[in-house]
Coordinates of C-alpha atoms in Angstrom, one line a residue:
Chain A
X1 CA -1.2 7.8 -15.2
X2 CA -2.2 5.2 -17.6
X3 CA -5.6 3.5 -17.0
X4 CA -5.7 -0.3 -17.6
X5 CA -8.8 -2.0 -16.7
X6 CA -9.9 -5.6 -16.6
X7 CA -13.4 -7.1 -16.3
X8 CA -14.7 -8.9 -14.5
X9 CA -12.8 -8.9 -11.3
X10 CA -13.6 -12.4 -10.7
X11 CA -15.3 -15.4 -12.5
X12 CA -16.5 -18.9 -11.4
X13 CA -17.3 -21.2 -14.3
X14 CA -18.0 -24.9 -14.6
X15 CA -15.6 -27.4 -16.0
X16 CA -16.0 -27.4 -19.8
X17 CA -17.6 -24.0 -19.9
X18 CA -16.0 -21.3 -22.2
X19 CA -15.3 -18.0 -21.1
X20 CA -13.7 -14.7 -21.9
X21 CA -12.4 -11.6 -20.1
X22 CA -11.7 -8.1 -21.3
X23 CA -8.9 -5.8 -20.9
X24 CA -9.1 -2.0 -21.9
X25 CA -6.2 0.3 -22.3
X26 CA -5.3 3.7 -23.8
X27 CA -5.8 3.8 -27.6
X28 CA -3.1 6.1 -28.2
X29 CA 0.7 5.7 -28.0
X30 CA 0.3 1.9 -28.2
X31 CA 3.3 -0.4 -28.4
X32 CA 2.3 -3.8 -27.1
X33 CA -0.3 -5.6 -25.0
X34 CA 0.6 -8.5 -22.7
X35 CA -1.4 -11.2 -21.0
X36 CA 0.0 -13.2 -18.1
X37 CA -1.4 -16.1 -16.3
X38 CA -0.6 -16.0 -12.4
X39 CA -1.3 -19.2 -10.5
X40 CA -1.4 -19.3 -6.8
X41 CA 2.1 -19.6 -5.3
X42 CA 3.8 -19.3 -8.6
X43 CA 5.3 -16.4 -10.7
X44 CA 3.2 -14.8 -13.4
X45 CA 3.9 -16.4 -16.8
X46 CA 3.4 -14.7 -20.1
X47 CA 0.6 -16.1 -22.4
X48 CA 0.8 -13.7 -25.2
X49 CA 2.6 -10.4 -26.4
X50 CA 0.4 -8.7 -29.0
X51 CA 1.4 -5.8 -31.1
X52 CA -0.7 -5.4 -34.2
X53 CA -4.1 -4.3 -34.5
X54 CA -6.3 -7.1 -35.4
X55 CA -3.8 -9.6 -33.9
X56 CA -5.3 -12.9 -32.9
X57 CA -3.1 -15.4 -30.9
X58 CA -3.7 -18.8 -29.8
X59 CA -2.1 -21.3 -27.3
X60 CA -3.9 -24.5 -26.9
X61 CA -7.4 -23.7 -25.6
X62 CA -6.5 -20.1 -24.8
X63 CA -6.8 -17.3 -27.3
X64 CA -6.7 -13.5 -27.5
X65 CA -7.6 -10.7 -29.8
X66 CA -6.4 -7.2 -30.0
X67 CA -8.2 -3.8 -31.0
X68 CA -5.8 -1.0 -30.6
X69 CA -7.9 1.6 -32.1
X70 CA -10.6 1.1 -29.5
X71 CA -8.3 0.1 -26.9
X72 CA -9.3 -3.5 -25.9
X73 CA -8.3 -7.0 -25.8
X74 CA -10.2 -10.1 -25.1
X75 CA -8.9 -13.4 -23.6
X76 CA -10.9 -16.5 -24.4
X77 CA -10.7 -19.9 -22.8
X78 CA -12.5 -22.8 -24.6
X79 CA -13.6 -25.7 -22.5
X80 CA -12.3 -24.4 -19.1
X81 CA -10.5 -27.0 -17.0
X82 CA -9.8 -26.8 -13.2
X83 CA -6.0 -26.2 -14.1
X84 CA -7.0 -23.0 -15.8
X85 CA -7.9 -21.4 -12.4
X86 CA -5.6 -18.6 -12.0
X87 CA -5.4 -14.8 -12.1
X88 CA -5.2 -13.4 -15.7
X89 CA -3.4 -10.1 -15.9
X90 CA -3.2 -7.9 -18.9
X91 CA -0.3 -5.3 -19.2
X92 CA 0.1 -2.4 -21.5
X93 CA 3.2 -1.1 -22.9
X94 CA 3.3 2.6 -24.3
X95 CA 5.5 3.5 -27.2
X96 CA 7.6 5.7 -25.0
X97 CA 8.0 3.4 -22.0
X98 CA 10.2 0.5 -20.9
X99 CA 7.8 -0.5 -18.0
X100 CA 4.5 -2.4 -18.2
X101 CA 1.2 -1.0 -16.8
X102 CA -0.9 -3.9 -15.4
X103 CA -4.5 -4.3 -15.0
X104 CA -5.9 -5.6 -11.7
X105 CA -6.5 -9.0 -13.1
X106 CA -9.4 -11.3 -13.5
X107 CA -9.4 -14.2 -11.0
X108 CA -11.0 -17.3 -12.8
X109 CA -12.0 -20.4 -10.7
X110 CA -13.1 -23.4 -12.7
X111 CA -15.2 -25.7 -10.8
X112 CA -15.0 -29.5 -11.4
Chain B
X1 CA 12.5 -18.6 -21.2
X2 CA 14.4 -16.7 -18.6
X3 CA 14.5 -17.5 -14.8
X4 CA 14.2 -14.8 -12.0
X5 CA 14.6 -15.9 -8.5
X6 CA 13.4 -13.8 -5.7
X7 CA 14.2 -14.4 -2.0
X8 CA 12.8 -14.5 0.6
X9 CA 9.3 -15.5 -0.3
X10 CA 8.0 -14.6 3.1
X11 CA 9.3 -12.4 5.8
X12 CA 7.9 -11.1 9.0
X13 CA 9.8 -8.4 10.8
X14 CA 9.4 -6.0 13.6
X15 CA 8.4 -2.4 13.1
X16 CA 11.4 -0.1 12.8
X17 CA 13.8 -2.8 11.3
X18 CA 14.9 -3.0 7.7
X19 CA 14.3 -6.0 5.3
X20 CA 16.3 -6.8 2.2
X21 CA 14.5 -8.5 -0.7
X22 CA 16.9 -10.0 -3.4
X23 CA 16.0 -10.5 -7.1
X24 CA 18.4 -12.7 -9.3
X25 CA 18.5 -13.3 -12.9
X26 CA 19.8 -17.0 -13.2
X27 CA 20.4 -17.5 -16.9
X28 CA 20.6 -14.0 -18.4
X29 CA 22.1 -10.6 -17.6
X30 CA 19.7 -8.0 -16.5
X31 CA 20.6 -4.3 -16.9
X32 CA 17.2 -3.3 -15.9
X33 CA 14.8 -4.7 -13.2
X34 CA 11.3 -3.6 -12.2
X35 CA 10.0 -3.7 -8.7
X36 CA 6.3 -3.9 -8.1
X37 CA 4.2 -3.7 -5.1
X38 CA 0.6 -5.3 -4.9
X39 CA -2.1 -4.2 -2.5
X40 CA -4.9 -6.8 -1.9
X41 CA -7.4 -6.9 -4.9
X42 CA -5.3 -4.3 -6.7
X43 CA -2.9 -4.4 -9.7
X44 CA 0.7 -4.6 -9.7
X45 CA 2.0 -1.1 -9.0
X46 CA 5.4 -0.3 -10.4
X47 CA 7.6 1.1 -7.7
X48 CA 10.9 1.7 -9.4
X49 CA 13.2 0.8 -12.3
X50 CA 16.4 -0.6 -11.1
X51 CA 19.4 0.2 -13.4
X52 CA 22.6 -1.8 -13.3
X53 CA 25.5 0.5 -12.2
X54 CA 23.4 3.6 -11.8
X55 CA 20.6 5.1 -9.7
X56 CA 17.1 3.6 -9.8
X57 CA 14.2 5.5 -11.2
X58 CA 11.4 5.9 -8.8
X59 CA 7.8 6.2 -9.6
X60 CA 5.9 9.2 -8.4
X61 CA 4.9 8.8 -4.7
X62 CA 7.5 6.2 -3.8
X63 CA 9.9 7.2 -1.1
X64 CA 13.4 6.4 -2.4
X65 CA 14.9 6.8 1.0
X66 CA 12.4 4.3 2.3
X67 CA 12.7 1.8 -0.4
X68 CA 16.4 1.5 -1.2
X69 CA 17.3 -0.1 -4.5
X70 CA 20.8 -1.3 -5.4
X71 CA 21.6 -3.1 -8.8
X72 CA 25.4 -3.6 -8.4
X73 CA 25.7 -6.4 -10.8
X74 CA 24.1 -7.7 -14.0
X75 CA 22.2 -10.5 -12.1
X76 CA 21.3 -9.0 -8.8
X77 CA 18.9 -6.3 -7.7
X78 CA 17.9 -5.8 -4.2
X79 CA 15.1 -3.8 -2.5
X80 CA 15.6 -2.7 1.1
X81 CA 12.6 -1.5 2.9
X82 CA 14.2 0.6 5.8
X83 CA 12.6 1.3 9.1
X84 CA 9.6 -0.9 8.1
X85 CA 6.1 0.0 9.5
X86 CA 2.9 -2.0 9.4
X87 CA 1.7 0.1 6.5
X88 CA 4.8 -1.3 4.4
X89 CA 3.2 -4.9 4.7
X90 CA 2.6 -6.0 1.2
X91 CA 3.5 -8.2 -1.6
X92 CA 6.5 -7.2 -3.5
X93 CA 7.6 -8.7 -6.8
X94 CA 10.4 -8.1 -9.2
X95 CA 10.7 -8.8 -13.0
X96 CA 12.8 -8.3 -16.0
X97 CA 12.4 -8.1 -19.7
X98 CA 15.8 -9.2 -21.1
X99 CA 14.7 -9.3 -24.7
X100 CA 12.2 -6.5 -24.7
X101 CA 9.4 -8.7 -25.1
X102 CA 7.6 -10.5 -22.4
X103 CA 8.3 -10.0 -18.5
X104 CA 9.9 -12.7 -16.4
X105 CA 9.0 -12.5 -12.7
X106 CA 10.4 -13.6 -9.5
X107 CA 8.2 -15.5 -7.0
X108 CA 7.4 -12.6 -5.0
X109 CA 7.9 -11.6 -1.3
X110 CA 5.1 -11.5 1.2
X111 CA 6.3 -8.9 3.7
X112 CA 4.5 -8.6 7.1
X113 CA 5.6 -5.8 9.7
X114 CA 4.5 -6.4 13.2

């Protein structure tokens, strides 16, 4: 069983604050690490697919980094807005697998 | 991106009845689809991998006779919860990775067994 952990479990921040969450995953047999945003009453949507150690990806105010050797990824949100409120999931893909293993998510609430 | 449509979004059924959940790929062909279940405050747990034209691959601990999966066409996979009981109440969601990159998800189905 692959262990993918996310922290914190939930987070409340004020509008305009910057924030970050952590995803830890196995450091062996790595193929890819995914980040998804899951808004209430919607389907999860992909933010990033990261494959290379040291990768840093950015989409607007959201960015992510990847360290495959130590098995962690950070997701950063700069200047949080209420519309950023969602659950953020990371998912690990092992080299030998077709299916993703998900963390339990970080639930972000941005207060106006 | 790809569009996955899941139906119904919410269902309430009586204990002992069966419920069918459909997952359709609208703009791509899906030879493989994944079915997940989510318990409150927990992660998406893979139940099974649905393979078009062949048997599904079930994860350890998932009863294949309880959760019947059919993937008879390249655009439709179904999950049937047979003889449902209250402990089967949960959130079920399907996904596909058509280009071996990110996953595309259905809207999910909230099942309540009373």
